[in-house]
mmCIF file of C-alpha atoms in Angstrom:
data_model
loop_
_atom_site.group_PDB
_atom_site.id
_atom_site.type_symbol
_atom_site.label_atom_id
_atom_site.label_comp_id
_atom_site.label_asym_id
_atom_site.label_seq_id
_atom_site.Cartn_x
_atom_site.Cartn_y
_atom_site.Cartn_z
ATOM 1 C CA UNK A 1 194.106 231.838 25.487
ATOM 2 C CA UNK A 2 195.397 228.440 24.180
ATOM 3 C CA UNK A 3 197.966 227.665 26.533
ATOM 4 C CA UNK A 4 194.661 228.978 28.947
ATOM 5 C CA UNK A 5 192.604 226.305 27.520
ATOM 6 C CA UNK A 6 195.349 223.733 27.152
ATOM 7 C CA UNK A 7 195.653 224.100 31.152
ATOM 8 C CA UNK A 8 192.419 223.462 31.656
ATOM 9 C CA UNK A 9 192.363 220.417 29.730
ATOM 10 C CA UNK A 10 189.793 222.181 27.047
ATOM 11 C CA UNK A 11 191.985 221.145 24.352
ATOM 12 C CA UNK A 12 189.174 221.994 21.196
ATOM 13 C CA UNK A 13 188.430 225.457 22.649
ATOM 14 C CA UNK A 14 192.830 225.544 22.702
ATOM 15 C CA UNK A 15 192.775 224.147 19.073
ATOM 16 C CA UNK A 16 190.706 227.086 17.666
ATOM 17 C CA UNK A 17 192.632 229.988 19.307
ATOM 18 C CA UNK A 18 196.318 228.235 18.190
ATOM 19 C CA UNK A 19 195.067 228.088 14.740
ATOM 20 C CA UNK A 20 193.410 231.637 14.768
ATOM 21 C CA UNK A 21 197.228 232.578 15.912
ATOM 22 C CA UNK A 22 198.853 230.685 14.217
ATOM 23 C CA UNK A 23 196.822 232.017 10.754
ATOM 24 C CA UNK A 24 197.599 235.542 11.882
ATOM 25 C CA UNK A 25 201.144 234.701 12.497
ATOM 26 C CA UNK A 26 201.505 233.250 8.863
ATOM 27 C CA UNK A 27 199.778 236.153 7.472
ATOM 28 C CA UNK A 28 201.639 238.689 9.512
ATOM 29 C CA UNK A 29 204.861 237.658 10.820
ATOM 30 C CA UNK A 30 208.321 238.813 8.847
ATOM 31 C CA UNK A 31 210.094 237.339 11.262
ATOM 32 C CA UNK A 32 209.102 233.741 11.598
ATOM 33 C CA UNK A 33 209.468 233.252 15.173
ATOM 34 C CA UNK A 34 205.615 233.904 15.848
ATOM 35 C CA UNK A 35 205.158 230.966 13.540
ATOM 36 C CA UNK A 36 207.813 228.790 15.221
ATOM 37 C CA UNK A 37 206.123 229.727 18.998
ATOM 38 C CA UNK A 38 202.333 228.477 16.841
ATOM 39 C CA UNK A 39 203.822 225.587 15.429
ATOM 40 C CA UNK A 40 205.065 224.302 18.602
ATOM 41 C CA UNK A 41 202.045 225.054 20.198
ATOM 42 C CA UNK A 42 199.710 223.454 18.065
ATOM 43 C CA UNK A 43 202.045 220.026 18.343
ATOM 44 C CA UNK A 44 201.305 220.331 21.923
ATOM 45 C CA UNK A 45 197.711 220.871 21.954
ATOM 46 C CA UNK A 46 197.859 217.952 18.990
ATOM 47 C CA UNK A 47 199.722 215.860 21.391
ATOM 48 C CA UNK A 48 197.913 216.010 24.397
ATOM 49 C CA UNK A 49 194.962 215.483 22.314
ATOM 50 C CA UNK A 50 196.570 212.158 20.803
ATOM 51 C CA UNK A 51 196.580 213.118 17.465
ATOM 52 C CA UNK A 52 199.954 212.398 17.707
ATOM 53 C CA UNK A 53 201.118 212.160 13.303
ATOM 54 C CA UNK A 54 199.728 215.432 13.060
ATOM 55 C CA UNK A 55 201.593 216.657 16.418
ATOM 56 C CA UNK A 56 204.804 215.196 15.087
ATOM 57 C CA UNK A 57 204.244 216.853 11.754
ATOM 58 C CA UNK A 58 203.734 220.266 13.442
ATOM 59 C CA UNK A 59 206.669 219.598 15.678
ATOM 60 C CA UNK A 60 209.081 218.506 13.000
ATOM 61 C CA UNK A 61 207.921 221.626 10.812
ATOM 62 C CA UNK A 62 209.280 223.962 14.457
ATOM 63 C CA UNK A 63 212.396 222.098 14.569
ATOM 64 C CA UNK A 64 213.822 222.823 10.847
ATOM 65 C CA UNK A 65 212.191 226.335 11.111
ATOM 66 C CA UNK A 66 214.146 226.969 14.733
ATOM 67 C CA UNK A 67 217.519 225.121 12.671
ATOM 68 C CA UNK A 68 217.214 228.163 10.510
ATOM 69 C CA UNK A 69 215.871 231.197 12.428
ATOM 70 C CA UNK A 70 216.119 230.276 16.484
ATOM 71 C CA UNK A 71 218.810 227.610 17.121
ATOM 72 C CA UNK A 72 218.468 228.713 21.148
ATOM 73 C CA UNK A 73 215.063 227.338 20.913
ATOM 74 C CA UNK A 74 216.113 223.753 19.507
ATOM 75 C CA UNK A 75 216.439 221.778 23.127
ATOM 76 C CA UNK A 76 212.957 222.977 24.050
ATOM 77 C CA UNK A 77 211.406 221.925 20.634
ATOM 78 C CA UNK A 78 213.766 218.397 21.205
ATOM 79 C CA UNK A 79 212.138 218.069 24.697
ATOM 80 C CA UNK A 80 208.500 218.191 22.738
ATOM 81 C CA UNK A 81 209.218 215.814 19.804
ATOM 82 C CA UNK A 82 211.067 213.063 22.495
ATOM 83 C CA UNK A 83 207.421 213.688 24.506
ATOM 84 C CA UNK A 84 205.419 212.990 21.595
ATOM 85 C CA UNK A 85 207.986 209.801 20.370
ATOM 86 C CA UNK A 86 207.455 208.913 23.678
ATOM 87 C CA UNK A 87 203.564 208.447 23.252
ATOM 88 C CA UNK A 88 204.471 206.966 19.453
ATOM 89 C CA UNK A 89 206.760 204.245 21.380
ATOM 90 C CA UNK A 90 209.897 204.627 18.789
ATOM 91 C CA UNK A 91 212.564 204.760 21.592
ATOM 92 C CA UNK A 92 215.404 204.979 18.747
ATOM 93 C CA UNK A 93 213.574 208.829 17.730
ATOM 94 C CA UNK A 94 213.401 209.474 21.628
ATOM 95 C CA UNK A 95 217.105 208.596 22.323
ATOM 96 C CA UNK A 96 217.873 211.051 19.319
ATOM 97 C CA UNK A 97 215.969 213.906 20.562
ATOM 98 C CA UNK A 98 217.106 213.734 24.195
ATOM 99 C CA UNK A 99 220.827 213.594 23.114
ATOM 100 C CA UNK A 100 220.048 216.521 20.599
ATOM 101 C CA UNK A 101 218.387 218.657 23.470
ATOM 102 C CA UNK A 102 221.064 217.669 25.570
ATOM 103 C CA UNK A 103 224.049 218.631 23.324
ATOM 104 C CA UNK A 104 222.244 222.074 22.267
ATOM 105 C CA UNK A 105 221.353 222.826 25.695
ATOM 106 C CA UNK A 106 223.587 225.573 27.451
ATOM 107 C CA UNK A 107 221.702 225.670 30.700
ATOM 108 C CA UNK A 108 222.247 222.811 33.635
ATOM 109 C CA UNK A 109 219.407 222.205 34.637
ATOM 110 C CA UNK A 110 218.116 221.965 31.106
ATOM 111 C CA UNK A 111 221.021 219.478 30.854
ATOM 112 C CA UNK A 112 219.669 217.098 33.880
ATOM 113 C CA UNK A 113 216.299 216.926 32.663
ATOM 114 C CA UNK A 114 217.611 215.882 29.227
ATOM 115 C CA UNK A 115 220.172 213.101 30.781
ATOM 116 C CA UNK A 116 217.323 211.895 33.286
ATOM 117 C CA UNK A 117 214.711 211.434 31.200
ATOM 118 C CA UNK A 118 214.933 208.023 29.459
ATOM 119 C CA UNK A 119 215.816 206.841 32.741
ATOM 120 C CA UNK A 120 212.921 208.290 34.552
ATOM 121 C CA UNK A 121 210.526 206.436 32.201
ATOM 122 C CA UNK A 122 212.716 202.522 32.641
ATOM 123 C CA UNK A 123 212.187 202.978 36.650
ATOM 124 C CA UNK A 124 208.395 204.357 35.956
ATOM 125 C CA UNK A 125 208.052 201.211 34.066
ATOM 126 C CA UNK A 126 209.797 198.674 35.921
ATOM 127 C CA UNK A 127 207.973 199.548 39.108
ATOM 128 C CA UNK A 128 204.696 199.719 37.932
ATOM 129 C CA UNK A 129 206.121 196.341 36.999
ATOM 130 C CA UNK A 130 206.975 194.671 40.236
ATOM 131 C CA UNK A 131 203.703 196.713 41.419
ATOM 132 C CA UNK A 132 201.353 194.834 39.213
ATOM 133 C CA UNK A 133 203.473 191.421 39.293
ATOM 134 C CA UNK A 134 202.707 191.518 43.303
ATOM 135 C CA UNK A 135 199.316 192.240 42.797
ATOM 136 C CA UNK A 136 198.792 189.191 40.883
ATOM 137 C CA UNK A 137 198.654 190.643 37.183
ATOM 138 C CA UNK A 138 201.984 188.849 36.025
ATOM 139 C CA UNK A 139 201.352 189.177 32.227
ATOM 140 C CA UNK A 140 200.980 193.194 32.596
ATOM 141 C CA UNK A 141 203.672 193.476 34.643
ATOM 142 C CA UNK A 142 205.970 191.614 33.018
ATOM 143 C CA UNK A 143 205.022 193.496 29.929
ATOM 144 C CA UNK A 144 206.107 197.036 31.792
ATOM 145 C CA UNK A 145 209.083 195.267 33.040
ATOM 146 C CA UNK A 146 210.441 194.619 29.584
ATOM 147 C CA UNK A 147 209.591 198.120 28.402
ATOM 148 C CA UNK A 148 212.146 199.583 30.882
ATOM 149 C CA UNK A 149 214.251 197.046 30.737
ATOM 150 C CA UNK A 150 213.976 197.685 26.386
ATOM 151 C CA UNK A 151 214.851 201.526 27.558
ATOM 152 C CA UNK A 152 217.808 200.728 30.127
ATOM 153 C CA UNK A 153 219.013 198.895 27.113
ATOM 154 C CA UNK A 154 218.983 201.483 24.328
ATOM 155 C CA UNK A 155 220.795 203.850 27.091
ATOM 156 C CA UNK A 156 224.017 201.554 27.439
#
């Protein structure tokens, strides 16, 4: 039901069924990987919420616990923590997660989406760039300009 909710963009009504889960997976799970699938869940629902310190905490807690129970799960759990660095704006945490995910990652198309992403955001950027440069607001668009010009940069 939270991944229902999440889809939906009901993100409290999401919040109260991945903690109800989550709880029961604490409580009842010997295994741990019902808490790691929670964990990264709740980051999620945190993130898209923008409570993004507390979806970094949860995210960070579902990357040491997949280190030590679920190291197949690591490039997914990379792919959320570059999202949510990606809404922080530390591009030195989202370089490290993407070549993480990238170097765990045993599948190819996993691989492409890891290599592509920082890349995909510098062209979103730039061209909303030119886009609002031409339409007269040079100060904004400059500003996106240098933001994927700043991640071009940090992928040399």
């Amino acid at each position: 039901m939270a991944v229902a909710f999440q889809l939906e963009n009901k993100l409290d009504s999401a919040r109260l069924y991945v903690d109800r889960s989550l709880q029961l997976a604490i409580e009842k799970d010997t295994t741990e990987r019902q808490i790691l699938a929670g964990k990264i869940q709740t980051a999620a629902i945190l993130s898209d919420s923008k409570s993004l310190d507390s979806a970094l905490g949860y995210a960070r807690e579902a990357y040491f616990l997949a280190k030590r129970i679920d190291t197949p799960g690591i490039p997914f759990i990379c792919l959320k923590l570059y999202d949510i660095y990606e809404k922080i704006g530390d591009l030195a945490m989202q370089k490290k997660y993407l070549f993480e995910g990238f170097h765990r990652s045993t599948s190819p198309k996993h691989k492409t989406v890891f290599a592509t992403n920082p890349y995909y955001d510098a062209v979103r950027y730039e061209n909303l760039g030119a886009l609002l440069s031409k339409k007269g607001s040079f100060k904004e668009g400059l500003q996106y300009q240098l933001k994927g010009m700043h991640i071009n940069k940090a992928n040399i």
